[in-house]
GROMACS .gro file of N, CA and C in nm:
model
  276
    1UNK      N    1   0.087  -0.084   0.011
    1UNK     CA    2  -0.003  -0.021  -0.003
    1UNK      C    3   0.082   0.116   0.009
    2UNK      N    4   0.212   0.133  -0.019
    2UNK     CA    5   0.316   0.185  -0.008
    2UNK      C    6   0.268   0.317  -0.139
    3UNK      N    7   0.254   0.432  -0.109
    3UNK     CA    8   0.168   0.527  -0.218
    3UNK      C    9   0.033   0.508  -0.271
    4UNK      N   10  -0.026   0.436  -0.203
    4UNK     CA   11  -0.144   0.412  -0.252
    4UNK      C   12  -0.271   0.483  -0.117
    5UNK      N   13  -0.377   0.508  -0.145
    5UNK     CA   14  -0.450   0.541  -0.015
    5UNK      C   15  -0.605   0.430   0.004
    6UNK      N   16  -0.617   0.386  -0.127
    6UNK     CA   17  -0.742   0.275  -0.119
    6UNK      C   18  -0.703   0.112  -0.154
    7UNK      N   19  -0.792   0.053  -0.099
    7UNK     CA   20  -0.756  -0.119  -0.115
    7UNK      C   21  -0.926  -0.174  -0.157
    8UNK      N   22  -0.928  -0.244  -0.239
    8UNK     CA   23  -1.056  -0.313  -0.257
    8UNK      C   24  -1.031  -0.477  -0.273
    9UNK      N   25  -1.113  -0.593  -0.243
    9UNK     CA   26  -1.104  -0.700  -0.235
    9UNK      C   27  -1.221  -0.776  -0.337
   10UNK      N   28  -1.201  -0.842  -0.429
   10UNK     CA   29  -1.309  -0.905  -0.527
   10UNK      C   30  -1.302  -1.017  -0.537
   11UNK      N   31  -1.445  -1.103  -0.530
   11UNK     CA   32  -1.430  -1.222  -0.530
   11UNK      C   33  -1.501  -1.283  -0.664
   12UNK      N   34  -1.454  -1.370  -0.772
   12UNK     CA   35  -1.493  -1.400  -0.888
   12UNK      C   36  -1.536  -1.532  -0.856
   13UNK      N   37  -1.669  -1.532  -0.889
   13UNK     CA   38  -1.729  -1.710  -0.845
   13UNK      C   39  -1.746  -1.761  -0.943
   14UNK      N   40  -1.768  -1.730  -1.084
   14UNK     CA   41  -1.765  -1.774  -1.179
   14UNK      C   42  -1.762  -1.645  -1.302
   15UNK      N   43  -1.766  -1.683  -1.446
   15UNK     CA   44  -1.752  -1.631  -1.540
   15UNK      C   45  -1.859  -1.488  -1.514
   16UNK      N   46  -1.955  -1.466  -1.451
   16UNK     CA   47  -2.059  -1.365  -1.434
   16UNK      C   48  -2.082  -1.299  -1.327
   17UNK      N   49  -2.014  -1.370  -1.229
   17UNK     CA   50  -2.062  -1.294  -1.069
   17UNK      C   51  -1.905  -1.238  -0.993
   18UNK      N   52  -1.895  -1.099  -0.995
   18UNK     CA   53  -1.767  -1.060  -0.955
   18UNK      C   54  -1.844  -1.000  -0.816
   19UNK      N   55  -1.743  -0.999  -0.751
   19UNK     CA   56  -1.822  -0.929  -0.574
   19UNK      C   57  -1.725  -0.837  -0.529
   20UNK      N   58  -1.746  -0.749  -0.552
   20UNK     CA   59  -1.699  -0.664  -0.403
   20UNK      C   60  -1.731  -0.699  -0.279
   21UNK      N   61  -1.565  -0.731  -0.212
   21UNK     CA   62  -1.586  -0.814  -0.082
   21UNK      C   63  -1.611  -0.670   0.035
   22UNK      N   64  -1.500  -0.630   0.026
   22UNK     CA   65  -1.474  -0.547   0.172
   22UNK      C   66  -1.396  -0.414   0.057
   23UNK      N   67  -1.377  -0.283   0.095
   23UNK     CA   68  -1.286  -0.188   0.086
   23UNK      C   69  -1.270  -0.107   0.152
   24UNK      N   70  -1.135   0.020   0.206
   24UNK     CA   71  -1.102   0.064   0.288
   24UNK      C   72  -0.981   0.165   0.256
   25UNK      N   73  -0.986   0.269   0.301
   25UNK     CA   74  -0.918   0.398   0.264
   25UNK      C   75  -0.790   0.418   0.390
   26UNK      N   76  -0.692   0.441   0.349
   26UNK     CA   77  -0.605   0.498   0.486
   26UNK      C   78  -0.655   0.641   0.515
   27UNK      N   79  -0.663   0.674   0.694
   27UNK     CA   80  -0.680   0.775   0.702
   27UNK      C   81  -0.613   0.882   0.658
   28UNK      N   82  -0.660   1.027   0.704
   28UNK     CA   83  -0.561   1.143   0.644
   28UNK      C   84  -0.431   1.138   0.676
   29UNK      N   85  -0.385   1.074   0.802
   29UNK     CA   86  -0.252   1.102   0.850
   29UNK      C   87  -0.189   0.933   0.778
   30UNK      N   88  -0.267   0.854   0.723
   30UNK     CA   89  -0.199   0.727   0.664
   30UNK      C   90  -0.155   0.643   0.755
   31UNK      N   91  -0.218   0.628   0.907
   31UNK     CA   92  -0.195   0.518   1.003
   31UNK      C   93  -0.264   0.443   1.018
   32UNK      N   94  -0.401   0.490   0.963
   32UNK     CA   95  -0.511   0.354   1.006
   32UNK      C   96  -0.576   0.317   0.867
   33UNK      N   97  -0.623   0.219   0.865
   33UNK     CA   98  -0.679   0.130   0.741
   33UNK      C   99  -0.863   0.176   0.764
   34UNK      N  100  -0.918   0.256   0.721
   34UNK     CA  101  -1.088   0.272   0.790
   34UNK      C  102  -1.149   0.214   0.646
   35UNK      N  103  -1.214   0.115   0.670
   35UNK     CA  104  -1.312   0.028   0.627
   35UNK      C  105  -1.431   0.099   0.564
   36UNK      N  106  -1.475   0.115   0.445
   36UNK     CA  107  -1.570   0.163   0.394
   36UNK      C  108  -1.742   0.099   0.344
   37UNK      N  109  -1.689  -0.035   0.311
   37UNK     CA  110  -1.728  -0.139   0.267
   37UNK      C  111  -1.743  -0.284   0.285
   38UNK      N  112  -1.828  -0.308   0.360
   38UNK     CA  113  -1.782  -0.467   0.413
   38UNK      C  114  -1.941  -0.498   0.446
   39UNK      N  115  -2.024  -0.565   0.377
   39UNK     CA  116  -2.153  -0.645   0.392
   39UNK      C  117  -2.135  -0.786   0.469
   40UNK      N  118  -2.042  -0.808   0.476
   40UNK     CA  119  -1.996  -0.945   0.548
   40UNK      C  120  -1.884  -0.924   0.697
   41UNK      N  121  -1.921  -0.825   0.739
   41UNK     CA  122  -1.837  -0.792   0.850
   41UNK      C  123  -1.821  -0.907   0.952
   42UNK      N  124  -1.858  -0.959   0.984
   42UNK     CA  125  -1.867  -1.066   1.097
   42UNK      C  126  -1.762  -1.204   0.997
   43UNK      N  127  -1.723  -1.227   0.834
   43UNK     CA  128  -1.644  -1.329   0.844
   43UNK      C  129  -1.521  -1.256   0.782
   44UNK      N  130  -1.537  -1.114   0.724
   44UNK     CA  131  -1.432  -1.035   0.612
   44UNK      C  132  -1.356  -0.950   0.714
   45UNK      N  133  -1.233  -0.940   0.714
   45UNK     CA  134  -1.148  -0.838   0.804
   45UNK      C  135  -1.041  -0.814   0.708
   46UNK      N  136  -1.000  -0.644   0.690
   46UNK     CA  137  -0.892  -0.642   0.679
   46UNK      C  138  -0.780  -0.584   0.788
   47UNK      N  139  -0.678  -0.652   0.794
   47UNK     CA  140  -0.578  -0.656   0.883
   47UNK      C  141  -0.457  -0.535   0.806
   48UNK      N  142  -0.383  -0.448   0.878
   48UNK     CA  143  -0.284  -0.377   0.811
   48UNK      C  144  -0.186  -0.359   0.938
   49UNK      N  145  -0.026  -0.343   0.849
   49UNK     CA  146   0.101  -0.312   0.951
   49UNK      C  147   0.043  -0.183   0.986
   50UNK      N  148   0.151  -0.156   1.096
   50UNK     CA  149   0.176  -0.026   1.138
   50UNK      C  150   0.187   0.114   1.084
   51UNK      N  151   0.235   0.092   0.952
   51UNK     CA  152   0.243   0.196   0.874
   51UNK      C  153   0.226   0.203   0.770
   52UNK      N  154   0.089   0.058   0.746
   52UNK     CA  155  -0.049   0.047   0.659
   52UNK      C  156   0.042   0.078   0.527
   53UNK      N  157   0.150  -0.014   0.501
   53UNK     CA  158   0.190  -0.034   0.348
   53UNK      C  159   0.201  -0.213   0.327
   54UNK      N  160   0.115  -0.266   0.419
   54UNK     CA  161   0.111  -0.410   0.381
   54UNK      C  162  -0.072  -0.441   0.445
   55UNK      N  163  -0.119  -0.469   0.364
   55UNK     CA  164  -0.277  -0.504   0.420
   55UNK      C  165  -0.328  -0.633   0.358
   56UNK      N  166  -0.405  -0.705   0.442
   56UNK     CA  167  -0.426  -0.870   0.459
   56UNK      C  168  -0.548  -0.893   0.479
   57UNK      N  169  -0.651  -0.925   0.362
   57UNK     CA  170  -0.777  -1.026   0.387
   57UNK      C  171  -0.786  -1.133   0.457
   58UNK      N  172  -0.838  -1.148   0.584
   58UNK     CA  173  -0.867  -1.238   0.661
   58UNK      C  174  -0.999  -1.282   0.650
   59UNK      N  175  -1.075  -1.432   0.620
   59UNK     CA  176  -1.174  -1.506   0.575
   59UNK      C  177  -1.179  -1.606   0.698
   60UNK      N  178  -1.296  -1.586   0.775
   60UNK     CA  179  -1.325  -1.669   0.847
   60UNK      C  180  -1.437  -1.759   0.821
   61UNK      N  181  -1.433  -1.891   0.910
   61UNK     CA  182  -1.529  -1.982   0.900
   61UNK      C  183  -1.550  -2.028   0.705
   62UNK      N  184  -1.447  -2.040   0.641
   62UNK     CA  185  -1.419  -2.075   0.520
   62UNK      C  186  -1.489  -2.165   0.450
   63UNK      N  187  -1.607  -2.173   0.373
   63UNK     CA  188  -1.681  -2.257   0.306
   63UNK      C  189  -1.666  -2.293   0.150
   64UNK      N  190  -1.734  -2.350   0.116
   64UNK     CA  191  -1.703  -2.412  -0.071
   64UNK      C  192  -1.761  -2.297  -0.132
   65UNK      N  193  -1.865  -2.215  -0.068
   65UNK     CA  194  -1.896  -2.122  -0.175
   65UNK      C  195  -1.805  -2.018  -0.146
   66UNK      N  196  -1.686  -2.045  -0.100
   66UNK     CA  197  -1.563  -1.899  -0.115
   66UNK      C  198  -1.441  -1.942  -0.209
   67UNK      N  199  -1.481  -2.056  -0.258
   67UNK     CA  200  -1.379  -2.125  -0.361
   67UNK      C  201  -1.369  -1.993  -0.473
   68UNK      N  202  -1.275  -1.986  -0.578
   68UNK     CA  203  -1.266  -1.896  -0.662
   68UNK      C  204  -1.175  -1.804  -0.671
   69UNK      N  205  -1.162  -1.699  -0.770
   69UNK     CA  206  -1.058  -1.604  -0.755
   69UNK      C  207  -1.060  -1.491  -0.716
   70UNK      N  208  -0.983  -1.461  -0.603
   70UNK     CA  209  -0.999  -1.326  -0.542
   70UNK      C  210  -0.843  -1.233  -0.599
   71UNK      N  211  -0.920  -1.087  -0.625
   71UNK     CA  212  -0.837  -0.971  -0.674
   71UNK      C  213  -0.811  -0.863  -0.597
   72UNK      N  214  -0.670  -0.827  -0.547
   72UNK     CA  215  -0.687  -0.726  -0.465
   72UNK      C  216  -0.657  -0.590  -0.577
   73UNK      N  217  -0.760  -0.499  -0.544
   73UNK     CA  218  -0.721  -0.372  -0.620
   73UNK      C  219  -0.647  -0.249  -0.539
   74UNK      N  220  -0.567  -0.166  -0.557
   74UNK     CA  221  -0.516  -0.064  -0.500
   74UNK      C  222  -0.504   0.052  -0.601
   75UNK      N  223  -0.558   0.222  -0.495
   75UNK     CA  224  -0.574   0.314  -0.569
   75UNK      C  225  -0.469   0.451  -0.519
   76UNK      N  226  -0.412   0.465  -0.623
   76UNK     CA  227  -0.329   0.610  -0.573
   76UNK      C  228  -0.443   0.753  -0.606
   77UNK      N  229  -0.387   0.863  -0.665
   77UNK     CA  230  -0.449   0.975  -0.719
   77UNK      C  231  -0.539   0.920  -0.829
   78UNK      N  232  -0.481   0.839  -0.919
   78UNK     CA  233  -0.497   0.808  -1.042
   78UNK      C  234  -0.683   0.747  -1.014
   79UNK      N  235  -0.801   0.790  -1.093
   79UNK     CA  236  -0.903   0.728  -1.071
   79UNK      C  237  -0.929   0.555  -1.107
   80UNK      N  238  -0.828   0.503  -1.163
   80UNK     CA  239  -0.861   0.346  -1.176
   80UNK      C  240  -0.782   0.252  -1.075
   81UNK      N  241  -0.810   0.179  -1.031
   81UNK     CA  242  -0.752   0.089  -0.943
   81UNK      C  243  -0.606  -0.018  -1.025
   82UNK      N  244  -0.507  -0.047  -0.934
   82UNK     CA  245  -0.410  -0.125  -0.988
   82UNK      C  246  -0.447  -0.281  -0.930
   83UNK      N  247  -0.437  -0.379  -0.993
   83UNK     CA  248  -0.456  -0.501  -0.954
   83UNK      C  249  -0.360  -0.594  -0.994
   84UNK      N  250  -0.317  -0.641  -0.902
   84UNK     CA  251  -0.179  -0.775  -0.913
   84UNK      C  252  -0.240  -0.883  -0.944
   85UNK      N  253  -0.184  -1.011  -0.943
   85UNK     CA  254  -0.234  -1.133  -1.001
   85UNK      C  255  -0.327  -1.193  -0.874
   86UNK      N  256  -0.396  -1.229  -0.932
   86UNK     CA  257  -0.520  -1.314  -0.836
   86UNK      C  258  -0.501  -1.430  -0.821
   87UNK      N  259  -0.559  -1.442  -0.674
   87UNK     CA  260  -0.508  -1.542  -0.567
   87UNK      C  261  -0.653  -1.663  -0.598
   88UNK      N  262  -0.610  -1.777  -0.621
   88UNK     CA  263  -0.709  -1.876  -0.625
   88UNK      C  264  -0.740  -1.985  -0.477
   89UNK      N  265  -0.872  -1.989  -0.439
   89UNK     CA  266  -0.907  -2.041  -0.315
   89UNK      C  267  -0.967  -2.182  -0.409
   90UNK      N  268  -0.969  -2.279  -0.346
   90UNK     CA  269  -1.032  -2.378  -0.361
   90UNK      C  270  -1.032  -2.463  -0.249
   91UNK      N  271  -1.149  -2.509  -0.220
   91UNK     CA  272  -1.212  -2.616  -0.149
   91UNK      C  273  -1.232  -2.725  -0.126
   92UNK      N  274  -1.190  -2.854  -0.092
   92UNK     CA  275  -1.230  -2.993  -0.137
   92UNK      C  276  -1.308  -3.015  -0.041
   0.00000   0.00000   0.00000
């Protein structure tokens, strides 16, 4: 999250269903990550290190419906998000 101020995690369940799971932004001092969207707050949390340079998505109570691709997007001053490689979660 260095030089980034917003983060969002997306879950691709199928080719037709991409869901925004959680999003947050740094506070004005850049020291706290403030969640601004999280409809499933019981299961999903974002954690960050002390300087909010690294953020992690934590999913509790993982089930088969959590299988799929996960995308993390970050944003700086530009209007578009930057996405890194997706992460695949498979539940057997």
